[in-house]
Structures are given as structure tokens and as C-alpha cells.
Amino acid sequence: MKNHLTQLAGRVKLVLLAPMLLVLGQNCTSLTEVPHDALTPETAFKSDAEILAGVAGVYAGLRAVEWVGYETLQDLTTDASIVPTRGNDWYDNGQWLDLHRQTWTPNSAGTLAFVDGSWNDLFAGVAKANLMIDVIEKSGLAQARKDSTLAELRTLRAWYYYMLQDMFGGVPLVTTTELKQYARVSRDSVFRFLEKELLDSRGNLPDKWPAGSYGRLTKGAANAILASLYINAGVFDKNSGVSATAYNSCSGVTVTGGDACAGAIAAANAVINSGVYSLNTNWLNNFNASNKSSPENIFVIVHASDGSGIGGNWPMRTLHYNQLNTGQGGPWNGFATLAETYNAFDATDDRRAMWLVGQQKSFETGQNVTDRAGTPLVFTAKIADVDAANEAEGIRFNKFAPIPSPPVGSAQPADYTFFRLAEMYLIKAEALLAQGNTAAAQTEFNRVHNLHDAANPVTVSRDAILKERLLEFAGEGKRRSDMIRHGKFLSWTEASAHGHTDKSSQAFRLLFPLSSNSLGSNPLLTQNPGY
Amino acid sequence: MAAVRSVVASLAALLLSTASLGAQTGSIRGRVVDSATSQGLPNVSVVVEGTQAGTLTRNDGTFDIAGVSAGAHSVRARRIGYAAHSVQVTVPAGGSVTATFMLVQQSTVLTEVVVTGYGTQRREAITGSVATVEGADANKGVVTNATQLVQGRVSGVEIIQNSGEPGAGSQIRIRGGTSISASNDPLYVIDGVPLQNESTTPGAAGIGSINPALPRNPLNSINPNDIENITILKDASATAIYGSRGANGVILIQTKRGANAGNASEMEYETYVGAASPAKTLGLLNGDEYRAFVNANLATLGANAAAGLGPANTDWEKELTRTALATNHNLAFSGGSAQTHYRASLNYFDQEGVVQANGLKRYQGRLNAAHYALNQKLRLGLNLMSSRVNNTFSPNENTGGFLGGLFTNMVIFNPTFPVKRADGTYFETGCAVTASSCTPSAQDVRNPVAMANQLSDVAPETRLLGNFNATVALTEYLSTQTTFGVDNTDAERRTFAPRSSAVGAAYGGYARQAERSLQNLNFQQLVTLSPHFGSNDLEVVGGYEYTKDDNRGFDAQSQGFITDVFGVNNLQAGTQASSPVPTSYETESSLVSFFSRANLSLSHKYFLTGVLRRDGSSRLAPGHQWAVFPALSASWRLSEQDFMRDQPFGISSLALRVGWGKQGNQAVQPYQTQLLLRADPGASYPFGGVISSGLRAAQVGNPDLKWETATQTNFGVDYGFMQDKITGAVEYYQKDTKDLLLEVSVPQPAVVSTRIENIGSLRNRGVEAYGDISLYKAPKRTLTMGLVFTKEKNEVTSLGDTSRKFINTGFVSGQGQSNQYSQRIMVGQPIGTFFGPVFLHVNSAGQQVFACTSKSADCTNGETTNPSDDDKQVIGNANPTFTLGVRNNATWYNFDASWLWRAEVGGDVFNNTALVYASKGDAKQGRNFLRSALDQPDAINEPSKFSSRWVESRTFTRLQNVTVGYQVPTSFTRGRATRLYLSGDNLVLFTNYSGYDPEVFVSSGLASRGIDYLVYPPARRYTLGARVQF
């Protein structure tokens, strides 16, 4: 019996242990996890191609800034743009009118959908830049290349922070890659940080990239951001006391090298005198499908028109369903402007051509189109009831005009313009005016205005400059900052009378609230006052 | 090793010595048979009353009890599920007496031996919460997959079929589900080997914004007819042996084996045909009603709206659906010798969907074999299943917005237009009805019948599921078992949208082939020690398990074809430049476990089970990969006590059970702990207009990721009254889940704004009860009833940081509903809490009016037409208050009948379909809408707004199944046992719910429940079947 057992045990050992050892020998308790289809920061960035890909990834974050990000909110919260509810289209929990009517709260539809989204998208840009800066600093790149790449990434990160402080004021200021809870810093420390980063970086940036690298940041881009930072210094450098009703001047704000107005002029001049840029004689060519060759472009989001969806979608937001065909159906018939904004454009102003009004045509066939019920599609300026608008109400944007039959909705090749040369002249004019130099201001003002509407000369004034910026930049994401700087953000009226309550006392609305979602993820964050 | 051997030897010697008894004894021999079938019953407990002598019957029902003292004895045979029976015998000294027992079946739910994971236990010895379903009792009607067998038959298990689509996945929650964003699916174990429960088919193409269909059911490849029984482990003391994967319960599936008797061979053929049709319609305007509506509202719709009307009167709901057939053929044979036995089966199953051009076919074969060698001490076992499932998908959707799939278009397509034009081709808007030829252009609104028939989307998958095991009985009390298991699936998905279709026109024809390959390897080594000490038994199982998962996929698409002839078979014929780039991926993960379980049984009265499992998962962060899952449970069979011998209050059996344990959940995707960089189109940037590849940080790693753990306490009472004519159990449990795996926002700056963290906790409490009652019993006439009752409550007890007040979930689908949520996960509320404005009435201007607080900007006298966030409140709860299942089985001579009712009481369902489509404003876009909108005073321009108006009661009672069978007398069939049956599914539904069916599951965000949006129409089904045994 015992002998038998031993024999059996011997055989059993062979039968059982052989396969066991096979399995156990290698893997008994090993739980190491090795990704096969992704890189980690430790395994990536070993070659120039990988480093360029990492930098491209930081730029790619700019696309989120445009579509219902910072850029969209800049217009949508003002008289430049509105998304009326059109029957069952575009109600969307009331999020669009929540923004336009400025009724947002930390939990409201517009905040949770878009303000919170911007918070995350802009910080994602910061985090991606921080990661790449860390990688480049540790890399073995040649010093000159290292310096220029770091300057590029720091400028890009500064732009993300510029937008964050414009929306929220002081935010967590982080330049390392560690993920943890950070508290907010004061708004002026963000301002000082931006100024320093831009001043430090611009010297290492090229004046111009070769055509194949068009879109990467240049010295001109750093100067343009700096000029914009300085002209807004009366808002951006203040931890409190921004006036909701009076002009917030750059004059009297001390920055590196003197007064902020002087800084704005110097930065604008650096762009104007660089010899790289010139005004486009055909204004609409700044925005058309081939605007990559526009001499006015200083800083743009570069778009491509293939099927991968990394093009623009401005026409999709605003055009009617029946005006364009894409692989994903027609446009969405949403974004329009207010009658009073359209009426601000003189008939003689060539910039009025950015609007679509009256009987509409197909961008494919050129034939007249109807609405979905079969009635001829005629865009009208008046939106009688923004809570129950018709398909045809509201004048539409055609600034970034579409190409016909794009493969997908987001395949419009027109680059989205953050900064154009025209703005440098208008910043310069505004800063000169703030310094009291009206004559010089008029000269700079005329360089822009007279190019488009020479028949109706305008005497320069703050209001004239604010209006000129609307005419020049409507749809380009400048309006909210401009109105805040000019003390008009809470008091603009809508002739079409769908404004809400009088908000002039609600100065806290100059900053967006932090969403309940952001606050929930980081107990160190404090809410902006008033919310 | 030597020491172990000597211990074993001395144990054996000890036990042998206790077994040798004096000469004044005799033996009892006999057989126990089922009174109905006269088949021998295995595993029946036969006990000589008043002594410790007893045994379990063999597989053929025979038994021997030696060493019984001479004289008169009462011998009792008991098997749960049968009424106990006693026989008086007189045992002669040195001789033997024969006793025969005829046991009458009493219950369909219980069996004596229950598979409990890494072994079996006798029912009476089970200390945890375990339920079993016999395949033969539940397999009625058209059963596509095994989970349907459990529905309404086991308390504490909620099964919601995701849709009426053949093969669609189902949502299974054992005791309420305890996770928010990690999986709530139970662990499936087939013949001892865990099934890889992931979607096996590649995702949908997404052309024309058609959203992916819900994942298929992982059990689709298993033939329900091969299932011997299903065991459901519910509480932690039962599931802890599965450690990190047991948190959501465990479903053990045992397949049928070859007859053990030796030499007997059997053959069985079963077939059925079924016909199904939609159980209900949504109620859309017909062409005439639509024309009348438009003509009556030209002032609002515009005079041209009348010109846009067509001449037809089309019922799109009717055109898109059909009477669908299902056929099933099973052939099984089994047999063997004393050394070898086997069972093999073949299955062909073909089920059409009630929606056109949609269905599922299965070809499957299974072989279960066992061979005994080395003087019966070695048992080699093989379970092998191979199946081919051909899924034919229709482009239907469960969520969605702007462009829809079949059901959106079914609802909105203008009913004044015909299905086909004069020339016989499908009508699409943009082509005149009378046009002799017209190529449809890309359209937002497409003819749904054309879509169903023109688009082709098939997904064949091949699954190989097998295990090989070797069991060695080293001694009578010590055995080892080694198992290798493999679960391998290779699936492809072939999607084609011809350029001649309205969907394909936008792409110039579109073709895609995607492949997905899943491999799961499993190795188990068990050692079982099971000594007996008199009437005390001990069983100790120790084991090691290693599991490795590997998932790979590939996807290539092409578009811009010159012809439709190639289909998916010539991707290179497309214009590659405009096609999305091919994609591929691979992930792998592994799980390592050490475990042990001890069952102690004292005098058949006291039972104790202890479990300890240590699991390590590669999916978790280093330092948190290992965790220990303990459990302890005990039961006391009071009815075995002397004071219960007289069966006070008619109590014939009574046991108390209590159990406690910890379970884990690691069901997160691999690599969540690392920051990963991927190169993909989302990260690329077109410097100079030429696209540069970009590296994108695809996720923020969580270096602290650890197990989600649930601690569960269970109290149970097993009862039997009136000689076990009534048997059942009542249980109460509390389950606390902590460190919930939850995708939450991370502090900024971060490359991605969310990641999986261990946040918050959840509590589930419930009462479950079932009872099996023998209502009437006479020779050849019986009536039994089974009742199943479940009441459970879940509550979110924490969301981690107190600054996180709630998590929005339950996306609202449909045009104009972007970023709208219908549910919130909030502390103090259950998962599935509806949150939104309270609807009051429609005002004279046709606007919806809601309740508001004075904080709200537009609030006047507590009413507003523009509700703000402050006006939202809890407006419903998707969870039922309680659920009930009642089933009856009746036999009357050769006839048998069974029926099953299910009811759920309380709870709400959000009718998202009505929110979006009960809207007259659709007519402004030339689109149809639900007829119910005509009765509402809403203005045509009034947008759809989510509110309490669309949250309805989900209380329902359903006649789930009725089956009537007839056992053909053997005189007509030359001795072959032949049964014919007629079965009906989903025959009656009582509910006030206005949509298709209140029992609905749509995956719409984190742990959302009870949202009904354009579900696949539920079917009513009739089946006629026959089974012949040779």
C-alpha cells in the first residue's frame, strides 16, 4: 500500500509539477505591467521625431480652445454672438443662453459644459507643456536647439495661462509635472509670471519659421501676446477693483521697463517693425481657405482639411443644414449675431461681407436653398424670441468661409487667427490714446479703419476703438476682454430685447466661476467672490 | 514531504481503525429512485435514524450501509428538493436487508450537491448565500443565453436584457451592484474556469454617427441546452474564494456530463421553432394624421410646409419590423464505460430580430469527457467547446443626438413619403417620389428601411473555451487537481455602406474590417484534504491560480469607391487619402492568487466555513497590487437537534446561517496606473499644413490605484414546513463597498482631466426570500409553486472629499439635449436618482412651466419657464421598491405546464424617447413625432426640456413565460421518451408606462439606470418544440 502510494506520488509529481513549473518558473507572482501600444515619459522622447511629436501634442491642445473653449466664450457672452433655441435644436439644457444672458452659476449648464471644459482644456495645455519642458531640459539636445524649443514651449504655456487668468483671475501657477492639489495664486502674480516668461523667451524665438514649420511660435507671436497682456494690464494686473463700468486703463500700471501703455506700444512696434508682417489688402483673405499665406497672421491655430477632423468647424456652427454637405451631414444652424452688431457695420465697410443675410445659397451648387420645412431660407437680422427662434432667424458668420463638400465637419482648412497685424495697430492706437497722444492714436487707427471704410472717417476715441475692434475681430474671440477693459461687459444692451435682468451691479461676473466639478477635485481652490 | 506522508498514513490508519466494528452488525442495501421517472437518484442522504450510520447514494441511486447494529431500524432517505421518506427494516446480524425508496420531487430549485467554486458541497453544509437553477427546469422558450435562465427564478438577482435585439448583452446585478464606474458584472465560471467577460466583437464603425451597439452577451457562445445547472454565489462568505473578482457575485455554470453508470449510451435530439413580433408600438402619426396636422398649422410651419408633403401613408414602425423566426437544433449523445464517459453535443441556432436584417446564428459543439485510470485514483477530464456566432447587426442606437440610426429615423421619417419610389428603389428625401432615377445624396434623415437593408454590418466570432483537468486521489482523503483552461475568441466585424445608400453616399462608399482577439489562460492547482472523524467532516482546499489576459485589435477602413461590388473585400480599391488611418492595439494583464478554504461539519448540525484568498493584480499600482480577502461563515441545522425531532409548528427543517467576508473588484482597464503617451490624430498638428504626428498624454496615471473592496454580512434562515412541502430561505444582508473605483476630475494642471481613483463608498442592504410549495400531489398529478422576493436598497455613503457634492450622470439623448444629465450620484441617495426641474403645467402660451425657488433669475410666484440649476431637485429613483417572481409547475398525467410571472413595484423610468419625440416642433423640420404630442397643449415652438414630466412609474407585472408540454406515450414512439411543448414569452405586460417597456437598460454614463431611449423593440415570442430521447 505504502509502496504503491509512493509510486503513484512519484508519477503524480511528474504529471503535475512539470506543467506547474513551466508556468510558475516565469510568472509565479510577477505583476509587472508593460504597455505595448503606448509610450511612457520614461520610454519616449529618445529621438528628434519623438520630441517634435511631443511639441505638436502641446500645440494640438489649441484646437480645444477654439470650439466652445475660451475663444468661443469670448464672443458668446457678449453681443457678438448668440445661439438661440430653435425649436428642438440648441436648447441643450439652456447652456447656450445661460452664457449669452450671463446667468451662469458654479453649477449652471453653461458653466458645467463649457467653463469647466475650458478650465480643464487650458490646464491640460499647461500640463502638456510642463511635461515637454521637463523632457527637453533633461534631454541631450544641442544648446541652441534646446533654448529655442524651451522658449517655444514656455511661450505656448504662457498663452494657456493668459487665457486662464482672463477667464478666472488668479489660478494655480504650476511649472512642474507633479500631479497634486495646488492653491490659487493672486492674479497679479500670474500677470508677472506671464510677462517674465514672454520677455525671457522671445529672444530665443525665430522671426520666422520655414514654410514647413508655419504655425510654430515666433518672436512676433510672443510680442503680440505681450502687447495684448499690457493693453489689458488695467484688468489683468489687478487682484481686485476692476471697474465694471469705467475704462480700465493700462496707464498707471507699472510693468518691467515702465508704464504698461508704453510696454504695449513697444511690443506692438516690435511686431509692426519686424518686417515680417503686412496688412492684407483683401480683408476676407485673412480668413479664407488659403489664409495660411496671409501676411497678417502672427499666431494662428493651423488647420488641415483631410478626414482626420483636425480642421476648423466655424462654418458648421453657424451655417444652415442645407447650405453645405459633409461626410457627417450638414452644418448645425446654431451661432448667429445680434441685429445691433450687424447694424454696426456700415454699408460701405468691406468687412460687412463677413455676414450672411437674406436668401441663402448652397456652398456646393450656388443654388438657393430652403429650410427643412421647404420654405426659402432667408436669414433675418431680428430674432423675435431667442427661446423659440425659427431656423432662419439671426445673421450668420461667414468669416471663416467653408470649402464645399468637406469629408467631415471639422475639415475646414482656414486657420483660426489668435493674433493678426491689424490688432497691433489698434492696441498701439488705444495705448497712445491712454497716454493722451490723440494725434498719433488717430494715425494708427486710420491704418486699419481707412483700409476698409475710407468713405466714413472716424475720429479716434475709446468708443471708436472698441467699435473698430468689434468690426475687425467679431468671431475672433476678442470681444469679452475688450468689453471688460472698456467697462461695458455688463451693460451692453440688446435691441432685440431678450436681455435678462440688469446686471450692472454684478461686477463679480467679470470673472467666470470655478465649476462645482473643479472645486470638488481640489479642496484648496477657493471660489471667485460673488458666486 | 516525508512528514506529510506519515501524517497521512497515520490519519488513514486512525480512520480505518474506527471503521472496523464488532460482529453484531449487518448491512442495508438498496436504491433510491425518483418517483416520477424511476431513475436512480445520486447523492441522496440515507441515514439509519438514531445512529451515526449513513451514506450518500451512488450515481445510479444505489447505496450500501455496513456496520448497522442488528435489529429494527428506521432508515430515512433525504434529498433536498424531494420529500423525505422513511422505511422500516430489520437488519439481520451478519446479513443484509434491502430497502427501496421512491422520492417524490418537491422543489425545482434545490439540489443536494452544489458547486461552490473549487469544489462542491452538500446543500445542507452550505453556510453562505447560494442559489441554484437547474437547466432543465428553466430552459423554456427561446433562450439565447444562459443568463435568461436565471431571470425571475432567483432572489437578489436582477437581470435586464439590454434590448430586444438577438444576442444583446444583459445587465446582471447580484445584490444591487456595488460599483459606480468599475464593472458591476458578476464573475462567470464555466466548469471551474473563469470566463473573460469582455465584449468580444469589435466596436461599431460609427459611420453616419451611428453609435456602437451595446456589447454582446458573453454567454452567447454557450448553448443553454448544455447547461446542467447554474449556481449563484451571492454573499461574501461564498464569493470570497474568488477574491478580487467576487464583489459582484459569481455565476458558476456546470455543463452536462456523460452518464456515470457505464455502458449506458443515450442520445437526445431537441428542436424548436419560434416566431416573434414586436410586443408594442410607440404610436407615431400616420401619413394622413401628419398631413392633417401640417395643414392645420400652416400659420406656424409656413405655407410651403404643405408643398413638402408626400402622397403616401407609411407606417415606418411597421415597415421596419417583422415577424421573426427562430430555429434551434440540438443533438447530444453520451455514454462510456466504467473507465471513460463522455457527452458530446451539437447545436445550431438561428434567431432573426424583429427588426429587419438583423439576427444571430450559432454553430456550436461541445465535448465533455472523463477518464479514470490508475485503479480509479486518477481522473482526467476534458471540457471543450467551440462555437461560431454570426452576428448580423442593424445600425440601431441607444444613445445619440443629431444624426440617428434606424430608430431615430423610424420615428422622425416623414410618414407622407413612401418606402420606395416609382422605380422600385428606396425613397430618400431629396429625390422626388416620381423621379425615374435619382441617386440619394448625403442626408441627415434617412429612410430607415433602406438603412436596414442597404447597410451591411456582420460580426462573426469564433470562441474556443476549454479546460483540461487531472484529479488524483492520493489517499481516500487527499486529492489534488490541476486545471488548465483557455478562453480564446477571434472576432471580426465587417461593415459596408454602399455609395448608392444615403449613408454611404457621403463617403463615396464606405468599408471597414475590424478584428479583435481575446485570449485568457488560466492555471489552477488545488489540493483537497477531506478527512472524516465519525460524524464530523473536514474539508480543506488549498490552491494557486494564475490568469493572464491578452487583448488585441486591428481596424482598417476605406472609402471613396468607384463601385459597390467589392463590399468589404477590396479595401485598397478606395481612395486611401481620405480614409481614416488603420488602428491597432494590445493590452495584457495578469492575476495571481493563493487561496484556501476549510469546511467543518460537526454531527451534521454545525457547519463552519473559513476562506482566505490573496490576490495580486497587474492592473493596480505597485505597492497596492496584493490584497487578502477573508471570509467566515457558520450555520446551525436546528432541525437536527433532538428538541426539533417532533417538528414543532410543522417545522420539518430549519437552519440558521451567518456569514461575513470581504470581496474585491479590480475591473479597471489595464495600465491605469501609468501616464501613457500615444501617437494619434487627436495629438497631431498640421505645421505648414502638413500633418505632424503628435504624442498625446492619453491618461494621467494613478500610482495609488488599489482594490475596490466590499465587506458583506449575511444572515439567513433555511426552512421547511409540513414534511418539507414548503421549503425555502429568508436572508438579510448588508454590503459596504469602499475605495470605489471611480473616474473623477483630478486637480489641475493635468494632461487629462479625469482618472480612475479610489473614492467614496456605497451601502447595499436587502432582504431576499424564496419558497417552494407543493400545492397538490397525487399520483401523476402535481402542482407546485415557487415564490421569489427581493427588496434591496442602495445608498451612496460617501463621494470622498467633502467638496465633491455630486456626480452628474445619465446623459439625456437626442437633438437639443447636449450636456444634459438626468441623474446625479449624491451622498444619501441611491444610484439611479433622477434629478431635474419639477414640471407644473403648460401655460396658455404653450410653454412648459416649472417650479422654482426665489434664487432663480426668472422665478415669479414659484413658477418659471426657464428653470435654473437652483430649481432642480430629486424627481425619481430608478430602483424598484421590491421585485417578485411567481412560478408554477403542474403535471397532469402526460401533460405538464409551467408559467412564470414577474413583477417589479416602485421605481421610475425616464422616457427619453418621449422627451425628444413627443414634440410637435419636429414638423417644422418636416419630421414625424409621437402621436401622444397631439394631446398636449405645448406650442409648436416649445423645445423639449428634461423634467419630472418625463419620469414615469416603472411598476409592472409581466407574464414572462408559459409552457405546456405533452409526454408522448411510449407506445406511440417505440419506447423513445418524447416530449412536445408549446411555449410563449413576454405574453402579457401590465404597466402604466407609456413607452415600449419599463424594464430598460441603456448605458448612459456612470452607473445610470432606468433610461429609455429608442430601445430595440421588445418582442413577444411563441415557440413550438420537441425532444426525443433514444
PDB file of N, CA and C in Angstrom, chain B residues 15 48 113 317 408 476-477 509 528 559 605 654 658 676:
ATOM      1  N   LEU B  15      -8.511   6.299  10.791  1.00  0.00           N
ATOM      2  CA  LEU B  15      -9.855   6.226  10.238  1.00  0.00           C
ATOM      3  C   LEU B  15     -10.242   4.784   9.947  1.00  0.00           C
ATOM      4  N   VAL B  48     -29.467   5.871   8.972  1.00  0.00           N
ATOM      5  CA  VAL B  48     -30.158   4.992   9.910  1.00  0.00           C
ATOM      6  C   VAL B  48     -30.457   5.835  11.137  1.00  0.00           C
ATOM      7  N   VAL B 113     -26.171  18.405  -4.003  1.00  0.00           N
ATOM      8  CA  VAL B 113     -24.769  18.777  -4.122  1.00  0.00           C
ATOM      9  C   VAL B 113     -24.658  20.051  -4.946  1.00  0.00           C
ATOM     10  N   GLU B 317     -42.862  52.273 -38.431  1.00  0.00           N
ATOM     11  CA  GLU B 317     -42.622  51.300 -37.381  1.00  0.00           C
ATOM     12  C   GLU B 317     -42.949  49.896 -37.895  1.00  0.00           C
ATOM     13  N   THR B 408     -34.122  56.326 -34.642  1.00  0.00           N
ATOM     14  CA  THR B 408     -34.360  57.755 -34.771  1.00  0.00           C
ATOM     15  C   THR B 408     -35.114  58.024 -36.069  1.00  0.00           C
ATOM     16  N   GLU B 476      -7.609   8.197   0.325  1.00  0.00           N
ATOM     17  CA  GLU B 476      -9.059   8.369   0.357  1.00  0.00           C
ATOM     18  C   GLU B 476      -9.432   9.796   0.728  1.00  0.00           C
ATOM     19  N   TYR B 477      -8.524  10.466   1.417  1.00  0.00           N
ATOM     20  CA  TYR B 477      -8.874  11.775   1.971  1.00  0.00           C
ATOM     21  C   TYR B 477      -8.075  12.925   1.381  1.00  0.00           C
ATOM     22  N   GLY B 509     -19.122  55.514 -50.701  1.00  0.00           N
ATOM     23  CA  GLY B 509     -18.997  54.107 -50.313  1.00  0.00           C
ATOM     24  C   GLY B 509     -18.019  53.993 -49.157  1.00  0.00           C
ATOM     25  N   THR B 528      -6.910  19.070  -2.010  1.00  0.00           N
ATOM     26  CA  THR B 528      -8.079  18.941  -1.142  1.00  0.00           C
ATOM     27  C   THR B 528      -7.827  17.832  -0.121  1.00  0.00           C
ATOM     28  N   GLN B 559     -12.727  54.328 -48.022  1.00  0.00           N
ATOM     29  CA  GLN B 559     -13.903  54.973 -48.594  1.00  0.00           C
ATOM     30  C   GLN B 559     -13.550  55.557 -49.950  1.00  0.00           C
ATOM     31  N   LYS B 605     -24.824  18.989  12.259  1.00  0.00           N
ATOM     32  CA  LYS B 605     -25.631  20.044  12.887  1.00  0.00           C
ATOM     33  C   LYS B 605     -24.959  21.410  12.771  1.00  0.00           C
ATOM     34  N   LEU B 654     -34.904  23.292   9.579  1.00  0.00           N
ATOM     35  CA  LEU B 654     -34.620  24.663   9.988  1.00  0.00           C
ATOM     36  C   LEU B 654     -33.115  24.812  10.170  1.00  0.00           C
ATOM     37  N   VAL B 658     -25.042  32.443   9.277  1.00  0.00           N
ATOM     38  CA  VAL B 658     -24.494  33.793   9.390  1.00  0.00           C
ATOM     39  C   VAL B 658     -23.130  33.797   8.706  1.00  0.00           C
ATOM     40  N   LEU B 676       0.457  57.458 -19.826  1.00  0.00           N
ATOM     41  CA  LEU B 676       0.754  56.877 -21.133  1.00  0.00           C
ATOM     42  C   LEU B 676       0.743  57.949 -22.211  1.00  0.00           C
TER      43      LEU B 676
END
